[in-house]
């Protein structure tokens, strides 16, 4: 549905665009009212379902953060590129721990194999949505797009994490590359 709405916003005859430098290069800046309405409906549904909401529910569209509907869709297709490698590592940790030395290392650093998995997940959920990764709170903050910025920021700092060797032992090669079993 969002793809169709993005196309509708981009091609609407009365929805003009301007070519501007957004700080991310020259971009076609154009409002995206159809995507905006759909996203607000999705957010409202999620808020009703969870009962409480931490942070802003702002959705950047047609500004320097998310210049147009196509950029919006592209940003959100990044989510699996972030999550899939993390899920693969979490699932691989017990298998990799079958090797005695690796299990000993995990237990020494984390207490147990399960605690190793939890340490990675706790760090991800604590820092991947904390508003980090942009020049100011409005741009990264706790808005919907800012949470994605924070997640990419967490990914960018992964090699500095104390558990990074576990990622490598589990076959992690990056968030854009192949993932070895």
mmCIF file of C-alpha atoms in Angstrom:
data_model
loop_
_atom_site.group_PDB
_atom_site.id
_atom_site.type_symbol
_atom_site.label_atom_id
_atom_site.label_comp_id
_atom_site.label_asym_id
_atom_site.label_seq_id
_atom_site.Cartn_x
_atom_site.Cartn_y
_atom_site.Cartn_z
ATOM 1 C CA UNK A 1 0.000 0.000 0.000
ATOM 2 C CA UNK A 2 2.757 2.463 0.933
ATOM 3 C CA UNK A 3 4.497 1.898 -2.409
ATOM 4 C CA UNK A 4 1.303 2.819 -4.255
ATOM 5 C CA UNK A 5 0.783 5.888 -2.066
ATOM 6 C CA UNK A 6 4.389 6.947 -2.638
ATOM 7 C CA UNK A 7 3.878 6.759 -6.374
ATOM 8 C CA UNK A 8 0.622 8.699 -6.035
ATOM 9 C CA UNK A 9 2.406 11.460 -4.086
ATOM 10 C CA UNK A 10 5.353 11.624 -6.488
ATOM 11 C CA UNK A 11 3.230 11.764 -9.626
ATOM 12 C CA UNK A 12 0.339 13.951 -8.445
ATOM 13 C CA UNK A 13 -0.106 16.751 -10.975
ATOM 14 C CA UNK A 14 -0.730 19.388 -8.290
ATOM 15 C CA UNK A 15 2.159 18.268 -6.032
ATOM 16 C CA UNK A 16 5.138 20.293 -7.236
ATOM 17 C CA UNK A 17 8.719 19.742 -6.114
ATOM 18 C CA UNK A 18 11.796 21.866 -5.714
ATOM 19 C CA UNK A 19 15.387 20.761 -6.229
ATOM 20 C CA UNK A 20 17.320 21.589 -3.025
ATOM 21 C CA UNK A 21 20.507 20.721 -1.231
ATOM 22 C CA UNK A 22 19.250 18.878 1.860
ATOM 23 C CA UNK A 23 22.650 18.264 3.402
ATOM 24 C CA UNK A 24 22.491 14.819 1.788
ATOM 25 C CA UNK A 25 23.118 16.196 -1.688
ATOM 26 C CA UNK A 26 20.732 17.671 -4.232
ATOM 27 C CA UNK A 27 17.263 16.189 -3.727
ATOM 28 C CA UNK A 28 13.773 16.533 -5.111
ATOM 29 C CA UNK A 29 11.905 17.942 -2.074
ATOM 30 C CA UNK A 30 8.191 17.299 -2.373
ATOM 31 C CA UNK A 31 5.354 16.847 0.103
ATOM 32 C CA UNK A 32 3.936 13.375 0.574
ATOM 33 C CA UNK A 33 0.403 13.816 1.938
ATOM 34 C CA UNK A 34 -0.846 10.311 1.108
ATOM 35 C CA UNK A 35 2.125 8.623 2.776
ATOM 36 C CA UNK A 36 1.817 11.043 5.690
ATOM 37 C CA UNK A 37 -1.839 10.142 6.312
ATOM 38 C CA UNK A 38 -1.117 6.419 6.046
ATOM 39 C CA UNK A 39 1.831 6.631 8.444
ATOM 40 C CA UNK A 40 -0.171 8.580 10.998
ATOM 41 C CA UNK A 41 -2.877 5.897 10.830
ATOM 42 C CA UNK A 42 -0.245 3.183 11.354
ATOM 43 C CA UNK A 43 1.279 5.054 14.282
ATOM 44 C CA UNK A 44 -2.114 5.667 15.887
ATOM 45 C CA UNK A 45 -2.941 1.963 15.577
ATOM 46 C CA UNK A 46 0.393 1.051 17.166
ATOM 47 C CA UNK A 47 -0.090 3.586 19.972
ATOM 48 C CA UNK A 48 -3.565 2.206 20.746
ATOM 49 C CA UNK A 49 -2.218 -1.341 20.703
ATOM 50 C CA UNK A 50 0.727 -0.721 23.073
ATOM 51 C CA UNK A 51 -1.092 1.736 25.318
ATOM 52 C CA UNK A 52 1.830 4.115 25.763
ATOM 53 C CA UNK A 53 4.390 5.713 23.498
ATOM 54 C CA UNK A 54 7.861 6.942 24.304
ATOM 55 C CA UNK A 55 9.199 9.730 22.146
ATOM 56 C CA UNK A 56 7.783 11.692 19.287
ATOM 57 C CA UNK A 57 5.444 10.342 16.652
ATOM 58 C CA UNK A 58 6.672 12.889 14.082
ATOM 59 C CA UNK A 59 7.116 11.467 10.596
ATOM 60 C CA UNK A 60 9.506 13.542 8.503
ATOM 61 C CA UNK A 61 8.236 13.919 4.931
ATOM 62 C CA UNK A 62 9.064 16.571 2.363
ATOM 63 C CA UNK A 63 11.868 18.128 4.409
ATOM 64 C CA UNK A 64 15.670 17.929 4.564
ATOM 65 C CA UNK A 65 15.509 14.624 6.501
ATOM 66 C CA UNK A 66 13.141 12.788 4.155
ATOM 67 C CA UNK A 67 12.831 14.848 0.966
ATOM 68 C CA UNK A 68 10.035 12.891 -0.721
ATOM 69 C CA UNK A 69 7.906 9.741 -0.727
ATOM 70 C CA UNK A 70 10.460 7.630 -2.601
ATOM 71 C CA UNK A 71 13.177 8.497 -0.078
ATOM 72 C CA UNK A 72 10.737 7.574 2.692
ATOM 73 C CA UNK A 73 10.050 4.140 1.197
ATOM 74 C CA UNK A 74 13.768 3.592 0.579
ATOM 75 C CA UNK A 75 14.617 4.410 4.204
ATOM 76 C CA UNK A 76 12.128 1.876 5.526
ATOM 77 C CA UNK A 77 13.313 -0.870 3.208
ATOM 78 C CA UNK A 78 16.564 -0.580 5.190
ATOM 79 C CA UNK A 79 14.958 -2.127 8.298
ATOM 80 C CA UNK A 80 15.491 -5.765 7.194
ATOM 81 C CA UNK A 81 19.096 -4.916 6.259
ATOM 82 C CA UNK A 82 19.613 -3.886 9.881
ATOM 83 C CA UNK A 83 17.589 -6.578 11.628
ATOM 84 C CA UNK A 84 18.356 -9.702 9.576
ATOM 85 C CA UNK A 85 22.080 -9.855 10.410
ATOM 86 C CA UNK A 86 21.325 -9.288 14.095
ATOM 87 C CA UNK A 87 18.698 -12.049 14.089
ATOM 88 C CA UNK A 88 21.147 -14.387 12.327
ATOM 89 C CA UNK A 89 23.776 -13.735 15.005
ATOM 90 C CA UNK A 90 21.320 -14.215 17.887
ATOM 91 C CA UNK A 91 20.182 -17.499 16.344
ATOM 92 C CA UNK A 92 23.773 -18.622 15.627
ATOM 93 C CA UNK A 93 25.159 -17.962 19.116
ATOM 94 C CA UNK A 94 24.045 -21.315 20.622
ATOM 95 C CA UNK A 95 25.381 -23.224 17.602
ATOM 96 C CA UNK A 96 28.734 -21.428 17.729
ATOM 97 C CA UNK A 97 28.880 -22.024 21.494
ATOM 98 C CA UNK A 98 28.954 -25.782 20.868
ATOM 99 C CA UNK A 99 32.706 -25.294 20.428
ATOM 100 C CA UNK A 100 34.202 -25.532 23.912
ATOM 101 C CA UNK A 101 36.557 -22.542 23.704
ATOM 102 C CA UNK A 102 33.855 -20.274 22.304
ATOM 103 C CA UNK A 103 31.406 -21.304 25.013
ATOM 104 C CA UNK A 104 34.086 -20.638 27.661
ATOM 105 C CA UNK A 105 34.675 -17.166 26.175
ATOM 106 C CA UNK A 106 30.932 -16.388 26.170
ATOM 107 C CA UNK A 107 30.496 -17.593 29.736
ATOM 108 C CA UNK A 108 33.520 -15.606 30.930
ATOM 109 C CA UNK A 109 32.261 -12.410 29.289
ATOM 110 C CA UNK A 110 28.499 -12.790 29.734
ATOM 111 C CA UNK A 111 27.822 -15.517 32.302
ATOM 112 C CA UNK A 112 26.092 -17.886 29.886
ATOM 113 C CA UNK A 113 25.248 -18.364 26.237
ATOM 114 C CA UNK A 114 21.711 -17.075 26.837
ATOM 115 C CA UNK A 115 23.060 -14.023 28.697
ATOM 116 C CA UNK A 116 25.300 -13.321 25.690
ATOM 117 C CA UNK A 117 22.214 -13.233 23.465
ATOM 118 C CA UNK A 118 20.406 -11.006 25.950
ATOM 119 C CA UNK A 119 23.389 -8.629 26.250
ATOM 120 C CA UNK A 120 23.367 -8.056 22.488
ATOM 121 C CA UNK A 121 19.601 -7.559 22.378
ATOM 122 C CA UNK A 122 19.538 -5.259 25.416
ATOM 123 C CA UNK A 123 22.273 -3.094 23.945
ATOM 124 C CA UNK A 124 20.517 -2.933 20.587
ATOM 125 C CA UNK A 125 17.122 -1.996 22.031
ATOM 126 C CA UNK A 126 18.672 0.504 24.435
ATOM 127 C CA UNK A 127 20.873 2.326 21.926
ATOM 128 C CA UNK A 128 19.426 1.690 18.465
ATOM 129 C CA UNK A 129 16.420 3.904 19.218
ATOM 130 C CA UNK A 130 17.933 6.505 21.552
ATOM 131 C CA UNK A 131 17.965 9.538 19.265
ATOM 132 C CA UNK A 132 21.663 9.324 18.426
ATOM 133 C CA UNK A 133 23.228 9.679 15.022
ATOM 134 C CA UNK A 134 22.247 13.136 13.785
ATOM 135 C CA UNK A 135 23.363 16.696 14.367
ATOM 136 C CA UNK A 136 20.466 17.608 16.655
ATOM 137 C CA UNK A 137 17.516 16.105 18.527
ATOM 138 C CA UNK A 138 14.936 17.252 15.964
ATOM 139 C CA UNK A 139 16.757 15.479 13.141
ATOM 140 C CA UNK A 140 17.474 12.264 15.052
ATOM 141 C CA UNK A 141 15.542 12.661 18.249
ATOM 142 C CA UNK A 142 12.809 10.215 18.942
ATOM 143 C CA UNK A 143 10.802 10.756 15.770
ATOM 144 C CA UNK A 144 10.040 7.752 13.611
ATOM 145 C CA UNK A 145 12.763 8.572 11.078
ATOM 146 C CA UNK A 146 15.172 9.429 13.893
ATOM 147 C CA UNK A 147 14.830 5.944 15.311
ATOM 148 C CA UNK A 148 16.056 4.597 11.987
ATOM 149 C CA UNK A 149 18.960 7.064 12.103
ATOM 150 C CA UNK A 150 19.762 5.818 15.608
ATOM 151 C CA UNK A 151 19.634 2.193 14.446
ATOM 152 C CA UNK A 152 22.124 2.909 11.651
ATOM 153 C CA UNK A 153 24.267 4.758 14.192
ATOM 154 C CA UNK A 154 24.263 1.624 16.407
ATOM 155 C CA UNK A 155 25.266 -0.460 13.371
ATOM 156 C CA UNK A 156 28.099 1.947 12.607
ATOM 157 C CA UNK A 157 29.460 1.502 16.161
ATOM 158 C CA UNK A 158 29.098 -2.292 16.269
ATOM 159 C CA UNK A 159 32.805 -2.953 15.754
ATOM 160 C CA UNK A 160 33.507 -1.035 18.998
ATOM 161 C CA UNK A 161 31.147 -3.201 21.078
ATOM 162 C CA UNK A 162 32.628 -5.721 23.519
ATOM 163 C CA UNK A 163 30.578 -8.499 21.920
ATOM 164 C CA UNK A 164 31.710 -7.773 18.342
ATOM 165 C CA UNK A 165 33.954 -10.893 18.271
ATOM 166 C CA UNK A 166 30.809 -12.965 18.809
ATOM 167 C CA UNK A 167 29.298 -11.376 15.698
ATOM 168 C CA UNK A 168 32.397 -12.317 13.702
ATOM 169 C CA UNK A 169 32.392 -15.893 15.045
ATOM 170 C CA UNK A 170 28.754 -16.181 13.978
ATOM 171 C CA UNK A 171 29.625 -15.261 10.383
ATOM 172 C CA UNK A 172 28.687 -11.581 10.418
ATOM 173 C CA UNK A 173 30.295 -9.696 7.530
ATOM 174 C CA UNK A 174 28.329 -6.461 7.598
ATOM 175 C CA UNK A 175 24.927 -4.964 7.121
ATOM 176 C CA UNK A 176 25.253 -4.628 3.342
ATOM 177 C CA UNK A 177 27.181 -7.763 2.462
ATOM 178 C CA UNK A 178 26.538 -11.452 2.405
ATOM 179 C CA UNK A 179 25.972 -13.436 5.575
ATOM 180 C CA UNK A 180 27.945 -16.669 5.860
ATOM 181 C CA UNK A 181 26.471 -19.663 7.675
#
